[in-house]
Tab-separated table of C-alpha atoms and ligand atoms in Angstrom:
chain	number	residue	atom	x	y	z
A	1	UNK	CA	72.895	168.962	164.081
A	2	UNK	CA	71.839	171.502	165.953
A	3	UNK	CA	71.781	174.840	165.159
A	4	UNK	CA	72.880	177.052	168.189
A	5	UNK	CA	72.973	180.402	166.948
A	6	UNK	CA	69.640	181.963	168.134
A	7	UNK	CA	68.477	182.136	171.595
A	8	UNK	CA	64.853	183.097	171.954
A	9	UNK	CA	62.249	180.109	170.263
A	10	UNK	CA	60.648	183.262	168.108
A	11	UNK	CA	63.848	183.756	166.815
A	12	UNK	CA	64.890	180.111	166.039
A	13	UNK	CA	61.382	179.774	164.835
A	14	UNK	CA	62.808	181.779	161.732
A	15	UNK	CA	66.364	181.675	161.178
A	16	UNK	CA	67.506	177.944	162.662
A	17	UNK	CA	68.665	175.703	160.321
A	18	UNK	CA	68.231	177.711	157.306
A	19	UNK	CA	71.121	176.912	154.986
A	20	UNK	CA	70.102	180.302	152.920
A	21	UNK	CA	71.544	178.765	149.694
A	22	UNK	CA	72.823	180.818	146.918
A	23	UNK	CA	71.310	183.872	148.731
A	24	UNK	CA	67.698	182.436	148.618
A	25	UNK	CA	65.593	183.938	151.341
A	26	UNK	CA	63.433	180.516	151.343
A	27	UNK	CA	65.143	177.283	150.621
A	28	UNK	CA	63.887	175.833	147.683
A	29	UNK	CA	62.159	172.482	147.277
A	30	UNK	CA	64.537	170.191	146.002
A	31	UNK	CA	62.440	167.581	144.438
A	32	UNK	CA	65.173	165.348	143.626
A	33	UNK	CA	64.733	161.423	144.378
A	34	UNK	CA	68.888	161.029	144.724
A	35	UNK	CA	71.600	163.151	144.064
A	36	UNK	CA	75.331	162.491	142.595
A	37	UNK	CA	77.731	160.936	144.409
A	38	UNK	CA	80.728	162.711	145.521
A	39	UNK	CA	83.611	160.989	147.586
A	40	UNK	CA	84.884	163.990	148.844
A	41	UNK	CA	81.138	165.249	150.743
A	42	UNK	CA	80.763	163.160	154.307
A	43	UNK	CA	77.490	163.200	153.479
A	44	UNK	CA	77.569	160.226	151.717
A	45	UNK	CA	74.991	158.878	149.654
A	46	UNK	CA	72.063	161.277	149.063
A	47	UNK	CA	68.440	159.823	148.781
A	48	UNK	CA	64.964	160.947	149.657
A	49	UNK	CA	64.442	157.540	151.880
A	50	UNK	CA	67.988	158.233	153.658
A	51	UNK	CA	66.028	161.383	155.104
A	52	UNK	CA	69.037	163.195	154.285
A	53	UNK	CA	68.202	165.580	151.522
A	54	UNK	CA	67.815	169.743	152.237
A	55	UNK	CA	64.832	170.323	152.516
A	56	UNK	CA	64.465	167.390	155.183
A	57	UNK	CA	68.220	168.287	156.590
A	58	UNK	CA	66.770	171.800	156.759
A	59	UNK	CA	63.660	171.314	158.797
A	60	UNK	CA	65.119	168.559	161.153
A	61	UNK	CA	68.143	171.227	162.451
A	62	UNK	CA	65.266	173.470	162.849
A	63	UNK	CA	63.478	171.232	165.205
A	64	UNK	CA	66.416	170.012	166.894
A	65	UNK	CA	67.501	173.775	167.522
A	66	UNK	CA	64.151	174.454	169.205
A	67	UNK	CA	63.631	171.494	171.813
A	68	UNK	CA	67.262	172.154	172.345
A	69	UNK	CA	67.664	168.597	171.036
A	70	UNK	CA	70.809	167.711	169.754
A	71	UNK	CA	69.774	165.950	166.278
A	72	UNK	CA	66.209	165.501	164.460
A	73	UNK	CA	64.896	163.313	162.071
A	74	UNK	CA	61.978	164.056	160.081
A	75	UNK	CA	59.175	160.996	158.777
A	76	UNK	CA	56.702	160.847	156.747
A	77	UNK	CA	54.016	160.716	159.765
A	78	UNK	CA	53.856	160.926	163.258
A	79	UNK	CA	53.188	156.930	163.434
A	80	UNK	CA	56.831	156.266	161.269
A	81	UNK	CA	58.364	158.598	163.825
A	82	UNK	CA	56.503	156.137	166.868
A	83	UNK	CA	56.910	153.101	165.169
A	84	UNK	CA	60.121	153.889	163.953
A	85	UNK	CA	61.201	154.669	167.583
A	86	UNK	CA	60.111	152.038	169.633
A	87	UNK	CA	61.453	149.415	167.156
A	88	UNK	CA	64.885	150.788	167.502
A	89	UNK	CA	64.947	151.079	171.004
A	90	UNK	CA	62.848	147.273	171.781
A	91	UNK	CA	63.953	144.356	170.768
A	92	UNK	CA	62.073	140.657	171.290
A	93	UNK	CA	62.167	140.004	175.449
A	94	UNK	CA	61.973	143.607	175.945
A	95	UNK	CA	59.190	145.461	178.188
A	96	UNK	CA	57.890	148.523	178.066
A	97	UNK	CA	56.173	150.847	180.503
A	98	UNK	CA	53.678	153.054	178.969
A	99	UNK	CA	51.096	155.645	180.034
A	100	UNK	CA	47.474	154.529	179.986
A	101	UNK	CA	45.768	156.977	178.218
A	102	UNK	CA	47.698	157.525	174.448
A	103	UNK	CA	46.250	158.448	171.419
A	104	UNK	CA	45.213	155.397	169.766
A	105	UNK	CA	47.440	154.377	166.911
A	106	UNK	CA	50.201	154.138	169.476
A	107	UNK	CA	48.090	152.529	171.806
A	108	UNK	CA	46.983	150.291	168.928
A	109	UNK	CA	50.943	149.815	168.142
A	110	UNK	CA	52.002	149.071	171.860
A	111	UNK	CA	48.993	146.599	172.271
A	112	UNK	CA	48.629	145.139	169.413
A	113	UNK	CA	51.851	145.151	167.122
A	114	UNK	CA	54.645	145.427	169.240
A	115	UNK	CA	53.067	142.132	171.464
A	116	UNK	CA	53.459	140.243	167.909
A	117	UNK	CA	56.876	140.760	168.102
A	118	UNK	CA	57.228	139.464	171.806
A	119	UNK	CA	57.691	143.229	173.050
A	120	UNK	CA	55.313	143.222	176.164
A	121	UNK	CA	54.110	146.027	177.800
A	122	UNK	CA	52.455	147.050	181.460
A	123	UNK	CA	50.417	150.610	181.298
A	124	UNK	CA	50.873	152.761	183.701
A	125	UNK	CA	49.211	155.947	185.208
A	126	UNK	CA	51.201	159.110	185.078
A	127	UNK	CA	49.886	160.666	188.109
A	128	UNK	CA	50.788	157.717	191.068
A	129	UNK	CA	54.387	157.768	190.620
A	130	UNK	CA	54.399	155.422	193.863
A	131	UNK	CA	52.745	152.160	192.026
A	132	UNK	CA	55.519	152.359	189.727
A	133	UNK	CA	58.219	151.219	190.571
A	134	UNK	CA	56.130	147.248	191.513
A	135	UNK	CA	55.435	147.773	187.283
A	136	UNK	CA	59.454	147.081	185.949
A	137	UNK	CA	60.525	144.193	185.347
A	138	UNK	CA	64.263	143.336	185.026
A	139	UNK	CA	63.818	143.542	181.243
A	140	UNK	CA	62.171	146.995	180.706
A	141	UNK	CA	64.137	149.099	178.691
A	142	UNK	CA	62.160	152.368	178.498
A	143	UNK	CA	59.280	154.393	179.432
A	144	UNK	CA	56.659	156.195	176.575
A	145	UNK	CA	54.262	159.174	178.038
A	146	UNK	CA	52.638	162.324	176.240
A	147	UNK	CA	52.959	165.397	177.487
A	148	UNK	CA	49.259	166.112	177.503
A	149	UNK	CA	47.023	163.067	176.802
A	150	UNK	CA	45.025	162.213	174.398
A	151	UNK	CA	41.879	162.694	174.137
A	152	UNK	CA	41.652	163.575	178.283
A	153	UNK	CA	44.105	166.343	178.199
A	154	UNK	CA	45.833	164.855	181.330
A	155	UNK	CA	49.431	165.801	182.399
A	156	UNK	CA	51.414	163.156	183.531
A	157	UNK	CA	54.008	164.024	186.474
A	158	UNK	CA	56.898	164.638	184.041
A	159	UNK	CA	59.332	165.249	186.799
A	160	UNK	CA	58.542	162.123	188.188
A	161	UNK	CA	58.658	160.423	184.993
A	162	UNK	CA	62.593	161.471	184.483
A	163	UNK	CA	63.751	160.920	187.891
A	164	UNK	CA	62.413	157.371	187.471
A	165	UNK	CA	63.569	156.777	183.969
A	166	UNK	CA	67.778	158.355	185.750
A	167	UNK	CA	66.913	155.673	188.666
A	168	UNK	CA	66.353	152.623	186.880
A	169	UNK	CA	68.666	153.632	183.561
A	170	UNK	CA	65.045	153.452	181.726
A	171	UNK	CA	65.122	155.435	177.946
A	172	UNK	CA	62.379	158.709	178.284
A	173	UNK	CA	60.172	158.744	175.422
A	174	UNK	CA	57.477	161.640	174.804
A	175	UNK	CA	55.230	162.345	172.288
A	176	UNK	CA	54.893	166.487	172.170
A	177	UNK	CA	52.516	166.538	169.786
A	178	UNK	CA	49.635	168.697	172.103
A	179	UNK	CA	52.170	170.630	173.198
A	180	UNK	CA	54.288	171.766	170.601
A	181	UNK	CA	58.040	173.081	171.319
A	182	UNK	CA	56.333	176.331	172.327
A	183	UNK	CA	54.594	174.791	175.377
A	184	UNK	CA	57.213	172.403	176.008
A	185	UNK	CA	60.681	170.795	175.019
A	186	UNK	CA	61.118	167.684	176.497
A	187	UNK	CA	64.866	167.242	175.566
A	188	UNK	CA	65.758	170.617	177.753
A	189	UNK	CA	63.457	168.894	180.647
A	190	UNK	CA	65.650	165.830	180.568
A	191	UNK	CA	63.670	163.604	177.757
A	192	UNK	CA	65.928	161.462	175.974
A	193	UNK	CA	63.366	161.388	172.661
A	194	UNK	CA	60.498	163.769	172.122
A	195	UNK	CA	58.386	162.388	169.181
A	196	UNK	CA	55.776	164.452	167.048
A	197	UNK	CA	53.302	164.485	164.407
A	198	UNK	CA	54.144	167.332	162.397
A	199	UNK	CA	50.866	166.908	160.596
A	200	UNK	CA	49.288	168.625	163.846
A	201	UNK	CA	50.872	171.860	165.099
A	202	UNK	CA	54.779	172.126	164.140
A	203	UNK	CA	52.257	172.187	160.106
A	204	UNK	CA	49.645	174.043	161.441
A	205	UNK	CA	47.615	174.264	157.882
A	206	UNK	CA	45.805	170.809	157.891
A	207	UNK	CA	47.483	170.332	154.694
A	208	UNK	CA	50.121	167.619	155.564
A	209	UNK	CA	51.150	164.683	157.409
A	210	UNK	CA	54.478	164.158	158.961
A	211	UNK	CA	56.377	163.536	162.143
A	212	UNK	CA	59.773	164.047	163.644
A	213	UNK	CA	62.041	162.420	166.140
A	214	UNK	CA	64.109	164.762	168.420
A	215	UNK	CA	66.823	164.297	170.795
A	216	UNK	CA	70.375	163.234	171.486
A	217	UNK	CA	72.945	162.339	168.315
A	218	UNK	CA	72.962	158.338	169.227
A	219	UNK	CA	69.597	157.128	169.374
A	220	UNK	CA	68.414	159.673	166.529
A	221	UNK	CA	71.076	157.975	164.878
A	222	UNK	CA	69.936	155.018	165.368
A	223	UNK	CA	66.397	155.689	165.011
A	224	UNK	CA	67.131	156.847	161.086
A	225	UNK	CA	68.741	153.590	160.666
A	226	UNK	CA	65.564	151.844	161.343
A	227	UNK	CA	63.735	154.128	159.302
A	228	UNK	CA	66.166	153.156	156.378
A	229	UNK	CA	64.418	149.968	156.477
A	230	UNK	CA	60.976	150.747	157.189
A	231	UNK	CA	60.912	153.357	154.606
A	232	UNK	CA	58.208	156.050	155.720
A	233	UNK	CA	59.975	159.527	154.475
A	234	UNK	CA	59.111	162.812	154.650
A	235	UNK	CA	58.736	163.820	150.669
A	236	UNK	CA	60.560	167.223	150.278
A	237	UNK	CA	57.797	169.499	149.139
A	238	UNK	CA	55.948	167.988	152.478
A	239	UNK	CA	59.234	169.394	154.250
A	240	UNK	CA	59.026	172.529	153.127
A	241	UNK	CA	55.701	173.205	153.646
A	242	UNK	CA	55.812	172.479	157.190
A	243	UNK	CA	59.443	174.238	157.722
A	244	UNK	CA	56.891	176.723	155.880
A	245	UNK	CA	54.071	176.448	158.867
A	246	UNK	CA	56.445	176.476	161.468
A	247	UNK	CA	57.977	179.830	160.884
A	248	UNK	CA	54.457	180.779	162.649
A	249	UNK	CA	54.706	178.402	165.156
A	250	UNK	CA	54.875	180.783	167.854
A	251	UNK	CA	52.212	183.444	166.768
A	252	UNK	CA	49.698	180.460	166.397
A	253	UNK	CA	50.128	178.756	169.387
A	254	UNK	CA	49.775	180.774	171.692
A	255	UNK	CA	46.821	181.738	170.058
A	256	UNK	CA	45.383	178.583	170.105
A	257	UNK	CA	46.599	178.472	173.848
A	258	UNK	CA	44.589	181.724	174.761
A	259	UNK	CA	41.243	180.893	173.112
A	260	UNK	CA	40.947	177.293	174.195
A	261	UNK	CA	41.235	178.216	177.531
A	262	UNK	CA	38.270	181.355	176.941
A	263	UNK	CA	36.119	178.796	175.358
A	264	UNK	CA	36.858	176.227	178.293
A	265	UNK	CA	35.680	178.721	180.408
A	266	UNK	CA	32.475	179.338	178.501
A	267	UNK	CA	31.473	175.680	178.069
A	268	UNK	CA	32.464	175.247	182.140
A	269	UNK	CA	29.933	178.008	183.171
A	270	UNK	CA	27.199	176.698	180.606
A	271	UNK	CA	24.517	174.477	182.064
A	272	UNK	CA	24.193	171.803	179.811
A	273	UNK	CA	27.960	170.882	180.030
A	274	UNK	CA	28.511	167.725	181.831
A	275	UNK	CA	31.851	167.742	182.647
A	276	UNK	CA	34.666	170.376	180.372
A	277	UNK	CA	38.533	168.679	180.699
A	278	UNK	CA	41.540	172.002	179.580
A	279	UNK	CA	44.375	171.798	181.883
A	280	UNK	CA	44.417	175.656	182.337
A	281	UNK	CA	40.674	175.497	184.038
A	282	UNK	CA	41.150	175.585	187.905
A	283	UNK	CA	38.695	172.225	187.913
A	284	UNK	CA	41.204	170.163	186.185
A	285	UNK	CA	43.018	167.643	188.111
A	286	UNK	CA	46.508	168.562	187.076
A	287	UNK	CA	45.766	172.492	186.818
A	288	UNK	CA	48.489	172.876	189.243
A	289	UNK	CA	51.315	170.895	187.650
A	290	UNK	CA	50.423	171.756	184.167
A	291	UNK	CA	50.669	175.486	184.428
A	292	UNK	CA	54.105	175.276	186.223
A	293	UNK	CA	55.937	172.817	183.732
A	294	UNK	CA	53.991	173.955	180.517
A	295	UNK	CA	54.439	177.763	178.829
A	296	UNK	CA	50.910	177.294	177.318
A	297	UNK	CA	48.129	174.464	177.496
A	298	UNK	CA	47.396	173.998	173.857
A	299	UNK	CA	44.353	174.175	171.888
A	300	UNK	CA	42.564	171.641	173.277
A	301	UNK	CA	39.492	170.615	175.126
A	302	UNK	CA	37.179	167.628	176.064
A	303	UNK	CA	33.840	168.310	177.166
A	304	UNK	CA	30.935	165.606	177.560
A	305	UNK	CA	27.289	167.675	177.084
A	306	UNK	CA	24.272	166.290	179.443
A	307	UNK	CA	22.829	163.478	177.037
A	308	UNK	CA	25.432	161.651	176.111
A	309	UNK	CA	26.354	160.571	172.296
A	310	UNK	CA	22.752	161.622	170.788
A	311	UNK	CA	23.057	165.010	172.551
A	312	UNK	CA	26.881	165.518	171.135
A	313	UNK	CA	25.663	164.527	167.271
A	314	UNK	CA	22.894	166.542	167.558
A	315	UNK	CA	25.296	169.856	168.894
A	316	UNK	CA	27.231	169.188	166.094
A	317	UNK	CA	24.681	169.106	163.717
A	318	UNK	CA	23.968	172.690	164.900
A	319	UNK	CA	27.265	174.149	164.588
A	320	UNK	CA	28.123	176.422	162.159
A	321	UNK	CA	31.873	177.111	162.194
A	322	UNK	CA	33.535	174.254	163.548
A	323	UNK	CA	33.898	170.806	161.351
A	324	UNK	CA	33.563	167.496	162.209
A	325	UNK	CA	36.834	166.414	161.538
A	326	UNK	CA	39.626	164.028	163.304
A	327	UNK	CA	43.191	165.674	163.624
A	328	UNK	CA	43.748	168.892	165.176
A	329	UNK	CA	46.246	171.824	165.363
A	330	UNK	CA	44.959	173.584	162.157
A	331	UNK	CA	43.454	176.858	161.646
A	332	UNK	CA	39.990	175.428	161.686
A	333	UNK	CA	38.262	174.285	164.472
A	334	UNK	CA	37.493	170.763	164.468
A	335	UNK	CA	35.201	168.433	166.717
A	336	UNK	CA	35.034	164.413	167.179
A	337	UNK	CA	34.257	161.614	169.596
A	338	UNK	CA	37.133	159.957	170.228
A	339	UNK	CA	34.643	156.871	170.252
A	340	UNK	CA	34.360	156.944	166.361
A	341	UNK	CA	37.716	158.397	165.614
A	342	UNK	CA	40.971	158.552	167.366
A	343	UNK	CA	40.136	155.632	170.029
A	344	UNK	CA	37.665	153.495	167.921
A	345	UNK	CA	40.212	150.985	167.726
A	346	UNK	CA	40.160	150.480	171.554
A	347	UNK	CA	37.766	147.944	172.747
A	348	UNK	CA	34.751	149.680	174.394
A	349	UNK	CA	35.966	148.087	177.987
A	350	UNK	CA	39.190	149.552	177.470
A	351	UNK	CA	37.656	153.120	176.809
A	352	UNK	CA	35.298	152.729	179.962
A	353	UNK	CA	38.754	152.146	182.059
A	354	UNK	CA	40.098	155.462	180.360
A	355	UNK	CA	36.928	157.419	181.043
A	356	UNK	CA	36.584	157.914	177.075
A	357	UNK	CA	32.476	157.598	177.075
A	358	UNK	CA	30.537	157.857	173.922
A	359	UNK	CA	29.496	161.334	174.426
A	360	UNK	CA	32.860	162.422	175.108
A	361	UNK	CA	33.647	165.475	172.868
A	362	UNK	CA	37.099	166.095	171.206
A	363	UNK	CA	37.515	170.012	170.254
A	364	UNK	CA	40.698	171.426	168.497
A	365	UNK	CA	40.309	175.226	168.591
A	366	UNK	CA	41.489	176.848	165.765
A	367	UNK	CA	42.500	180.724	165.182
A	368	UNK	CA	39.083	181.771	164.174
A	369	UNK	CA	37.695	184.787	166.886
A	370	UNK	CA	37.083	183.355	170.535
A	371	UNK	CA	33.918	185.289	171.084
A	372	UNK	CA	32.201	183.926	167.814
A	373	UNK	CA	33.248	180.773	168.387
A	374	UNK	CA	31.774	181.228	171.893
A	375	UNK	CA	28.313	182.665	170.152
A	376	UNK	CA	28.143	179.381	167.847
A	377	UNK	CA	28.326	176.932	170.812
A	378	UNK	CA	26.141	178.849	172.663
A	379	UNK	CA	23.674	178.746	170.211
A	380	UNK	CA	23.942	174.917	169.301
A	381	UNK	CA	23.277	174.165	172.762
A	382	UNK	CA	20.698	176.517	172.964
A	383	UNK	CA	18.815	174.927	170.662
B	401	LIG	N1	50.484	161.451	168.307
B	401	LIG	C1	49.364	162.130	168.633
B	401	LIG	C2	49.248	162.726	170.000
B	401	LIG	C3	48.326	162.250	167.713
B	401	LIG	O1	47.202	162.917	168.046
B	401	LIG	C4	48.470	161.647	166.424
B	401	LIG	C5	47.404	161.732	165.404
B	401	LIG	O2	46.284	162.131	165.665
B	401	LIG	C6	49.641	160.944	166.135
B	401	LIG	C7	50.631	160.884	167.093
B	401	LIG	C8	49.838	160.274	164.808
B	401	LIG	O3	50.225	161.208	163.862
B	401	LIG	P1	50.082	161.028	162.276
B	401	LIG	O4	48.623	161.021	161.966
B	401	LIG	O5	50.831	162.203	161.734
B	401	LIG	O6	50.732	159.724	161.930
């Protein structure tokens, strides 16, 4: 439950949820499976797969307290936390509107799993609030966006998203992932579930995967229930390594925030950049929106380089500090195509529609120096 004590997200960062046990300045990893039963503790039963041991306990009050959420569950990935999520909330007959451009295991899971189980599904796209209303159908239940999309870096009209989802008595889901609880916190802004994968920036260390479900009591609730059943839980040294990581949460972010946006600028200026995609560049579509809903615009940026695929394998050839890596939010800087990682399961008409072309770049910015960053791109596409 949440913790309410703190007020500034710095301060939360550190203290929230901390239990402080037996005067320990760090909770301990409690690497026990169960624990003994004691009919006096409501607790109840206490089992790593009833995601109600401390360390887990620990980090989910944390979370809650910081999205001003009122409850948190934490999984053993971000895709048990999506999964686990929409199969609480849809059931067989049930509809679901969902923004067009996701990252692609949940686009994989909406399109592909979810249809399986007679769940259907209409995309929609998060800037033309006007088409959507002709989208529901009397059996949607709720709507799924991200708060920055993946791999475009898009910002859906969030405001527009809640006053539709209050209209039609439609469930608000968000995944936060991009944007961390430092850029956003969907449950303050009227979200009834923010999802994440932890294994991004709430970790920050590229050392472990893991996701979380915030937001009111009921459905978080509910959502655990699921996850009783479809297993998928956060191990405890995993939880404690990224209540670890998220004590930083703050300091990192908004470094990531500051040097994405310097290297943006660099690779907009350079002339053998395409097209560069960071919501905090004046050129992007949503510049205006993003920078008045969102503190900070994350870490990352798309960029396509004149030449297509051949020209973006050979750039990355030539780099020297960034890897070529899927995942982001870690200290390193990473690179992809979305093409061959993160979308490859889409079908290459479906990637077309989304404007995801084979050249298209995917960069995490890590919290290595800007300008030497800047230097090594420079000099890859130099070259
Ligand atoms: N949501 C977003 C936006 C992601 O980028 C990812 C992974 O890349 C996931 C969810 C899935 O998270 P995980 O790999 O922790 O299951």
């Amino acid at each position: 439950m949440t913790d309410n004590k703190y007020q500034a997200i710095e301060t939360k960062l550190v203290h929230a949820g901390e239990p402080r046990i037996d005067g320990a300045v760090r909770l301990p990893i409690f690497q026990s499976a169960m624990y003994e039963i004691d009919p006096d503790d409501a607790r109840g039963s206490r089992y790593i797969r009833y995601f109600n041991t401390p360390n887990q306990v620990a980090l989910a009050d944390k979370l809650a307290a910081l999205e001003g959420g009122e409850a948190a569950v934490v999984t053993g990935s971000g895709m048990a936390a999506i999964s686990a999520t929409l199969l609480t909330l849809l059931r067989a007959g049930d509809h679901l509107l969902s923004l067009d451009s996701l990252y692609g295991g949940s686009h994989e899971l909406i399109t592909g799993l979810l249809p399986s189980l007679d769940i259907s599904h209409t995309m929609f796209d998060g800037n033309q609030p006007e088409t959507w209303p002709q989208l529901l159908r009397p059996n949607t239940k709720a709507v799924y966006v991200e708060t920055i999309t993946n791999p475009l870096l898009r910002v859906p009209d969030h405001e527009a998203v809640i006053a539709f989802c209050r209209q039609h008595g439609l469930i608000a889901v968000i995944d936060n992932t991009f944007a961390s609880p430092i850029n956003f916190r969907p449950p303050e802004f009227g979200y009834d579930l923010s999802l994440h994968s932890m294994t991004k920036y709430l970790n920050g260390h590229s050392d472990v995967v893991a996701g979380a479900v915030i937001g009111q009591a009921e459905p978080v609730e509910k959502i655990r229930r699921t996850l009783l059943s479809l297993g998928g839980a956060l191990d405890p040294h995993a939880a404690f390594l990224v209540n670890r990581g998220v004590n930083t949460l703050a300091l990192r972010v908004r470094q990531h925030n500051e040097s994405s946006l310097k290297v943006a600028k660099f690779l907009e200026g350079h002339p053998k950049i395409a097209r560069v995609s960071h919501p905090g560049l004046k050129s992007h579509p949503d510049h205006a929106r993003a920078t008045q809903l969102l503190d900070g615009l994350s870490g990352m940026i798309a960029f396509e380089i004149d030449g297509g695929a051949d020209a973006a394998e050979e750039f990355f050839s030539r780099l020297k500090i960034p890897l070529i890596a899927p995942s982001l939010g870690g200290p390193e800087t990473v690179v992809t195509r979305p093409t061959t990682t993160s979308h490859a399961g889409l079908a290459p008409e479906e990637r077309e529609a989304l404007g995801i072309t084979d050249g298209l770049i995917r960069c995490s910015i890590g919290l290595e120096d800007a300008d030497e960053l800047i230097a090594d791109f420079d000099q890859a596409l130099s070259a």
